[in-house]
mmCIF file of C-alpha atoms in Angstrom:
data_model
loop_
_atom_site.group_PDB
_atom_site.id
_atom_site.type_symbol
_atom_site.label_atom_id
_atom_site.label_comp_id
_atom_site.label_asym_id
_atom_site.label_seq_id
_atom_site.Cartn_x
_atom_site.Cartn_y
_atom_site.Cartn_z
ATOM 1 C CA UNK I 12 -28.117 -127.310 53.396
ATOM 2 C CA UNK I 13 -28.212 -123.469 53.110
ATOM 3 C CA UNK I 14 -26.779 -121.726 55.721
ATOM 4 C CA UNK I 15 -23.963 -119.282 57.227
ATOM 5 C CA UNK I 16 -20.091 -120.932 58.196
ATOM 6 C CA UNK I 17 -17.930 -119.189 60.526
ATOM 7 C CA UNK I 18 -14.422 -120.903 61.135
ATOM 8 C CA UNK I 19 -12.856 -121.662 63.614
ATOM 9 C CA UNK I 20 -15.086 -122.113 66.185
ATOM 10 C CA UNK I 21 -12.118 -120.358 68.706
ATOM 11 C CA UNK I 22 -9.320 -119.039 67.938
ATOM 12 C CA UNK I 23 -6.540 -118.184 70.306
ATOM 13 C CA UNK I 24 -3.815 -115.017 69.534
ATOM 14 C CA UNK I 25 -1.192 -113.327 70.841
ATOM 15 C CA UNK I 26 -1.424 -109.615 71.430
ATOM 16 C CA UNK I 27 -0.245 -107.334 68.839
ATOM 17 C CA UNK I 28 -1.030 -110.414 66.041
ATOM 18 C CA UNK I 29 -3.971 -109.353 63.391
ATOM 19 C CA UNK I 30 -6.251 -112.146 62.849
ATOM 20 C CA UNK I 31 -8.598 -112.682 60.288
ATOM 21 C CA UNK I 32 -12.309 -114.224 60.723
ATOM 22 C CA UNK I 33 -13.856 -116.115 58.061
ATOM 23 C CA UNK I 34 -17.886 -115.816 57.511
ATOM 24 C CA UNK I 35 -19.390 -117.652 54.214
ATOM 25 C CA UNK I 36 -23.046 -118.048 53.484
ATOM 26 C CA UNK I 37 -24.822 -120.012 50.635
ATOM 27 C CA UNK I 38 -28.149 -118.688 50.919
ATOM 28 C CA UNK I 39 -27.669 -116.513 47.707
ATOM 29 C CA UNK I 40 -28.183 -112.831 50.570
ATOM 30 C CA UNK I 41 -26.889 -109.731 49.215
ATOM 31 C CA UNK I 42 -26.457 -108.274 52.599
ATOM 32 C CA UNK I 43 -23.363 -109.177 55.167
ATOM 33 C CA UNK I 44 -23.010 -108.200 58.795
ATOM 34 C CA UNK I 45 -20.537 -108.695 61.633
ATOM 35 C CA UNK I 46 -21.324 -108.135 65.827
ATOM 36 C CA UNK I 47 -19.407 -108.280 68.615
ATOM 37 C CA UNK I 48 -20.505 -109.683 71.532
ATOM 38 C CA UNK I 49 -19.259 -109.307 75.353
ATOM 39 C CA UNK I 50 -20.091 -111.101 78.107
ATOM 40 C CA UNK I 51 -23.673 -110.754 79.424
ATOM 41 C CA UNK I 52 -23.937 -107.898 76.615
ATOM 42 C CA UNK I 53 -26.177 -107.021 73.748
ATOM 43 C CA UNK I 54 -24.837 -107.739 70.489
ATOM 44 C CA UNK I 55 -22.951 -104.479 68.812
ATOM 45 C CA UNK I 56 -22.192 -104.213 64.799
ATOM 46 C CA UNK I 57 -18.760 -103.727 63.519
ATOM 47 C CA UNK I 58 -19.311 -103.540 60.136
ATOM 48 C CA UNK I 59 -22.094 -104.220 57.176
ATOM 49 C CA UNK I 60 -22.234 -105.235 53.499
ATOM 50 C CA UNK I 61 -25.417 -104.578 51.473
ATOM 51 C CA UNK I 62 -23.858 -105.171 48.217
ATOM 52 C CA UNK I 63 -20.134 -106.967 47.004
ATOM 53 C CA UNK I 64 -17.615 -104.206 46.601
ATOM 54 C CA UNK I 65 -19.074 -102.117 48.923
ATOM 55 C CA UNK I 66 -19.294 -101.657 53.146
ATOM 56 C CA UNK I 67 -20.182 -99.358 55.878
ATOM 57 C CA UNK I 68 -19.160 -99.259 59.769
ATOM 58 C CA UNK I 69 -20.691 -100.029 62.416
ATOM 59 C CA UNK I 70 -21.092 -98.625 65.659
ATOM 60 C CA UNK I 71 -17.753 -99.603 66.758
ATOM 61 C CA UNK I 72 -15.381 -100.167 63.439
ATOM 62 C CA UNK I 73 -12.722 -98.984 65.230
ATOM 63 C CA UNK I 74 -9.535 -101.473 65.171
ATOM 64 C CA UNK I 75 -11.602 -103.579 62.742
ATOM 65 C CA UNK I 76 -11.119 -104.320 58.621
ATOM 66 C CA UNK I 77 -13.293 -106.040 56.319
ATOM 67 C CA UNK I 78 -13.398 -106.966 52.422
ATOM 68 C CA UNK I 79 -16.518 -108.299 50.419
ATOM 69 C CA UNK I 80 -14.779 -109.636 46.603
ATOM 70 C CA UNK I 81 -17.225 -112.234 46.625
ATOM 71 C CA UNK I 82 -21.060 -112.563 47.357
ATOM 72 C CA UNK I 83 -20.504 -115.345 49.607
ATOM 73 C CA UNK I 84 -17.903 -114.627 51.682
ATOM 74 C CA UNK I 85 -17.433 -111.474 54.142
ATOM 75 C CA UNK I 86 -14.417 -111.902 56.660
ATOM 76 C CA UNK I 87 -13.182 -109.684 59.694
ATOM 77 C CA UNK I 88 -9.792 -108.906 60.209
ATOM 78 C CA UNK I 89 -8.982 -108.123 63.947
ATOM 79 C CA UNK I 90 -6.055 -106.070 64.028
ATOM 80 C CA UNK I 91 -3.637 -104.766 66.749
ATOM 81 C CA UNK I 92 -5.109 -101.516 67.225
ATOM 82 C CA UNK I 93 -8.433 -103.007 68.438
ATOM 83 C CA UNK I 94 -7.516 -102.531 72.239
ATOM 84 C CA UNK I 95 -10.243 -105.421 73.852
ATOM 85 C CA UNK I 96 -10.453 -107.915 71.062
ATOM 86 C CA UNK I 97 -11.754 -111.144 73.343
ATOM 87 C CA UNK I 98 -15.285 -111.309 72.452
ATOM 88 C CA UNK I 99 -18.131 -113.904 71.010
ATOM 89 C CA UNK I 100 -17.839 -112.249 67.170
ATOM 90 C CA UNK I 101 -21.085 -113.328 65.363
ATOM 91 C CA UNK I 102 -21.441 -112.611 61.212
ATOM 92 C CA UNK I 103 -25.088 -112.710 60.405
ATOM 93 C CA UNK I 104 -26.939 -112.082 56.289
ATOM 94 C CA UNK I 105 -30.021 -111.392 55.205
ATOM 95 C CA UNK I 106 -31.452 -110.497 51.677
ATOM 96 C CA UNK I 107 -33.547 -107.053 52.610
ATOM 97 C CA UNK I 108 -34.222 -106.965 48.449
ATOM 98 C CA UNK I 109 -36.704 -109.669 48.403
ATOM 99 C CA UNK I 110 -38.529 -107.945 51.853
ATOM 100 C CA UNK I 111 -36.912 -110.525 53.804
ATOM 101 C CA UNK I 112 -34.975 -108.602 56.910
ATOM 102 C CA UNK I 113 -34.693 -111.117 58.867
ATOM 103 C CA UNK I 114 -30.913 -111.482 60.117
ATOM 104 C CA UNK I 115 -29.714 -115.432 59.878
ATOM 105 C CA UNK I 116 -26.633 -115.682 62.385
ATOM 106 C CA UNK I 117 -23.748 -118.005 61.768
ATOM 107 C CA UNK I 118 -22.554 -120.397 65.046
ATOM 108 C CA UNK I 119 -19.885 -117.302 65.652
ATOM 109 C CA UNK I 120 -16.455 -117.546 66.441
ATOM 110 C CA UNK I 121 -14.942 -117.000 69.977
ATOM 111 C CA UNK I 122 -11.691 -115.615 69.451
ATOM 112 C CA UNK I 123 -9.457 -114.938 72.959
ATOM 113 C CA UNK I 124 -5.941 -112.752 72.327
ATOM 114 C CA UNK I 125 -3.899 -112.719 75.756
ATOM 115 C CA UNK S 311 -28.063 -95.465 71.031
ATOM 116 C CA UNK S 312 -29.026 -98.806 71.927
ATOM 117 C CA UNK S 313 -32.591 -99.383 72.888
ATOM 118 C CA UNK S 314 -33.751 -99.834 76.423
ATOM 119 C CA UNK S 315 -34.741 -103.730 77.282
ATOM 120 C CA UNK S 316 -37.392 -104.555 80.583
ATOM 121 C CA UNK S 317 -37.441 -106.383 82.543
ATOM 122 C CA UNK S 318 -33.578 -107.406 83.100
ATOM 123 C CA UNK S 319 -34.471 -110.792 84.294
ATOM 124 C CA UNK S 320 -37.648 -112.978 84.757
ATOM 125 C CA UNK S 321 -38.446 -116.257 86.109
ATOM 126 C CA UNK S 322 -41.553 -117.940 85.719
ATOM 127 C CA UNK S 323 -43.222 -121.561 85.953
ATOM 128 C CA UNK S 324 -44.134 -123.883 82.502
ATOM 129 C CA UNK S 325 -47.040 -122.571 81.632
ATOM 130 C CA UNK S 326 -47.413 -118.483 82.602
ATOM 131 C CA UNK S 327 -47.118 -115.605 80.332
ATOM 132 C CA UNK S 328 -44.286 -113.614 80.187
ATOM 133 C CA UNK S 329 -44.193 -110.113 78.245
ATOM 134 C CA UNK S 330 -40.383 -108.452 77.164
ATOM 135 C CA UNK S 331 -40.142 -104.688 76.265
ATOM 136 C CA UNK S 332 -37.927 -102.603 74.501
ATOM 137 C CA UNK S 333 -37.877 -98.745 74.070
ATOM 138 C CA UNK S 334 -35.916 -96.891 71.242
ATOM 139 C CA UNK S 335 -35.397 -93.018 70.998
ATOM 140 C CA UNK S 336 -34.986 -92.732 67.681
ATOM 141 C CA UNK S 337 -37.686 -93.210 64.610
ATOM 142 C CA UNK S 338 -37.686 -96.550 63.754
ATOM 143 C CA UNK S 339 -38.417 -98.766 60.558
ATOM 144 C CA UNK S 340 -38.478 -102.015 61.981
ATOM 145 C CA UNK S 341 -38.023 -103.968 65.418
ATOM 146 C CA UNK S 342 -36.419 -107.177 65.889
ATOM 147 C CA UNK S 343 -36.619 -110.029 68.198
ATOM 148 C CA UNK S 344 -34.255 -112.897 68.379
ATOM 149 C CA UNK S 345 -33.976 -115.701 71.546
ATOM 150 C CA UNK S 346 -30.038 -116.836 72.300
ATOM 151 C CA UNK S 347 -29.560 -119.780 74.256
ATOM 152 C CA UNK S 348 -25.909 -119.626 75.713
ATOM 153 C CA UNK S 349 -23.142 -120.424 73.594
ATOM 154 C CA UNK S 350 -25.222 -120.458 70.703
ATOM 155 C CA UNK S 351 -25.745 -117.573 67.673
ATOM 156 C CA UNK S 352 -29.467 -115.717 68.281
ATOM 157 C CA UNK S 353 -32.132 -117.285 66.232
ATOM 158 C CA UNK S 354 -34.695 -114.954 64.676
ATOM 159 C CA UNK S 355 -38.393 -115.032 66.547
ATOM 160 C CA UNK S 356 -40.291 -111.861 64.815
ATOM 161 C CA UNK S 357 -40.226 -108.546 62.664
ATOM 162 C CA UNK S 358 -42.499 -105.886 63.403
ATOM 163 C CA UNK S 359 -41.966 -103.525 60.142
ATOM 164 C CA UNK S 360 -43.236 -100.039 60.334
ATOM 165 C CA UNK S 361 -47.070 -99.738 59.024
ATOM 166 C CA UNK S 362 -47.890 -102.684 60.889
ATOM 167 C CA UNK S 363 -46.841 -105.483 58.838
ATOM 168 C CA UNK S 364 -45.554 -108.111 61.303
ATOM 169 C CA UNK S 365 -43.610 -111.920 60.444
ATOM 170 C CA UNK S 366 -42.714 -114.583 63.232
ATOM 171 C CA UNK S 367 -43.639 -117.722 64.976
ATOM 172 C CA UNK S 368 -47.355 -118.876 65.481
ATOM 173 C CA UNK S 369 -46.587 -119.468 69.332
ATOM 174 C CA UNK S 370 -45.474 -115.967 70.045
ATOM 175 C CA UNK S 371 -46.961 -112.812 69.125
ATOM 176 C CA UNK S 372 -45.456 -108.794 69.410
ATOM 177 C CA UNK S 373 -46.745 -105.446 69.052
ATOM 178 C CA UNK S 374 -44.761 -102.540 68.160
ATOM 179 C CA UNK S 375 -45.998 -98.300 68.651
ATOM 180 C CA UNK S 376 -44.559 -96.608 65.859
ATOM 181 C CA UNK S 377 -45.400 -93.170 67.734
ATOM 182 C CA UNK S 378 -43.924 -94.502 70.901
ATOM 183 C CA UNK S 379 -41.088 -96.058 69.191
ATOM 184 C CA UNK S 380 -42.103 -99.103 71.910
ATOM 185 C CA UNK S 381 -41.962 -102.668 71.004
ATOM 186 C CA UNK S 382 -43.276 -105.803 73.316
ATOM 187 C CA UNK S 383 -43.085 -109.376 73.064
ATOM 188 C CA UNK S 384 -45.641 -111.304 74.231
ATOM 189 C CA UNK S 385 -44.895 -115.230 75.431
ATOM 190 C CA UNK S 386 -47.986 -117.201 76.411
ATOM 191 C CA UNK S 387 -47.783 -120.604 77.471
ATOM 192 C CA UNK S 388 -44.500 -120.969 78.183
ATOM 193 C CA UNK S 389 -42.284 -123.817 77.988
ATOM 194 C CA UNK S 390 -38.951 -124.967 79.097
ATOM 195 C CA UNK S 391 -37.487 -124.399 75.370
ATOM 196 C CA UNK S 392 -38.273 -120.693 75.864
ATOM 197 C CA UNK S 393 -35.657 -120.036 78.277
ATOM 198 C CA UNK S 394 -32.974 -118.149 76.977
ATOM 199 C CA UNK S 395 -31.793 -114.407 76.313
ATOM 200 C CA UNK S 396 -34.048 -112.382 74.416
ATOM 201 C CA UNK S 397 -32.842 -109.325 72.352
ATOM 202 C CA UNK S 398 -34.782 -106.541 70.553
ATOM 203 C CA UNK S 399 -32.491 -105.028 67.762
ATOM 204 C CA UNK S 400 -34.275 -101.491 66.077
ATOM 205 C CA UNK S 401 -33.036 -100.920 62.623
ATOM 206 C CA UNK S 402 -33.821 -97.011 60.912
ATOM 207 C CA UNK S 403 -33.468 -97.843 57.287
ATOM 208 C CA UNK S 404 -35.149 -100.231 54.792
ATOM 209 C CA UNK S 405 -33.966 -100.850 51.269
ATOM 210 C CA UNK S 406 -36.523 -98.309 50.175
ATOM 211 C CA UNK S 407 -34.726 -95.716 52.676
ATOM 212 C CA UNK S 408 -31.572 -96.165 51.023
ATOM 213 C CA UNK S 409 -30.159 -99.103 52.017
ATOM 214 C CA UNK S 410 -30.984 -102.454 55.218
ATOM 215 C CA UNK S 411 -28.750 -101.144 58.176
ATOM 216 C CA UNK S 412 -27.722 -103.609 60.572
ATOM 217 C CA UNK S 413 -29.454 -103.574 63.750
ATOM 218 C CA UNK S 414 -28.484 -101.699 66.716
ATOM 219 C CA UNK S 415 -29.491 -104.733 70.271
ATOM 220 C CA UNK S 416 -30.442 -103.989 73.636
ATOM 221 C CA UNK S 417 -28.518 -105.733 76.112
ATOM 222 C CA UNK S 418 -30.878 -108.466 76.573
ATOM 223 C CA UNK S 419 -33.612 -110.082 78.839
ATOM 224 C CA UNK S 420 -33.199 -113.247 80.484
ATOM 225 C CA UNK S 421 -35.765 -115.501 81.010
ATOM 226 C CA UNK S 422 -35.939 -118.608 83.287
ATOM 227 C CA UNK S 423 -38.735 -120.968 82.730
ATOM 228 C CA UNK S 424 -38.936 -123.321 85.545
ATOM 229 C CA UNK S 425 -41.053 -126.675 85.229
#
């Protein structure tokens, strides 16, 4: 089945620990995205991938790293300077090339630092 | 700048209409709408692409003013599986622009549906 994995599911830290989120599709999209969501809140992007190799921020990068080496695979790293990392963070793809913009959304990861 | 989504909240029986709004300020090239049930990732509902060109379900239908940057979604009918959040996202760029943005949400309408 084609679709978008995010592992874990939650994730527990430490403050001051970086943590890295893992986001890996098999539907063959060129384009990556990661959002942040808060409670009772709109979604808000972090960063975006049209293309491997390449990567742009989003509205709120800040405190936030990302890598795409491979097609299929587009993970978040949450470091220590992100000051309110507790949030719902979804990673979403879609393949705007063949006209398709539609955004597919993994199950997200709900990551809690204390 | 997120857009602007009304009404906050609405509750209706099985089987009324319901219609969701959302207002951007800047020039748009497409609109977005995606339902989230809670706990769950948003699943995609419709794309209203500037020039009119519009893809989504059979059992909901939207209609988006380029001029007014203005976007509504329109939910006859409805039934219990409709509840949920409902977010517009507005996105500036396609790939002919220079590149698929991701989307920028509005924080969301919630919608009860009550048998």
């Amino acid at each position: 089945d084609g679709g978008i994995t995010q592992s874990p599911k939650y994730l527990f830290r430490k403050e001051g620990q970086n943590v890295t989120l893992s986001c890996e599709q098999n539907l063959n999209h060129d384009a990556m995205y990661w959002y942040r969501q808060d409670p009772g809140q709109g979604l808000r992007l972090i960063y975006y991938s049209q293309i491997v190799n390449d990567f742009q921020k989003g509205d709120i990068a800040e405190g936030y790293s990302v890598s795409r080496e491979k097609k299929e695979s587009f993970p978040l790293t949450v470091t220590s300077a992100q000051k309110n990392p507790t949030a719902f963070y979804l990673c979403a793809s879609s393949n705007p090339i063949d006209g398709s913009y539609e955004q597919y959304f993994g199950p997200g990861t709900r990551l809690t630092v204390t | 700048q997120q857009p602007v989504q009304s009404p906050q909240a609405v509750i209706l029986r099985e089987g009324e209409d319901a219609v969701i709004n959302c207002s951007s300020s800047k020039a748009l090239y497409s609109v977005h709408w995606y339902r989230q049930k809670h706990g769950e990732a948003p699943v995609f509902l419709m794309i209203l692409l500037k020039g009119g060109e519009q893809k989504g379900h059979d059992k909901i239908s939207a209609s988006f003013n380029e001029k007014k940057q203005q976007s509504s979604l329109y939910l006859t009918a409805s039934q219990l599986s409709y509840s949920g959040t409902y977010f517009c996202g507005d996105q500036i760029r396609g790939v002919s622009g220079g590149g698929a943005d991701g989307l920028t949400f509005g924080k969301g309408t919630h919608l009860i549906i009550q048998p």
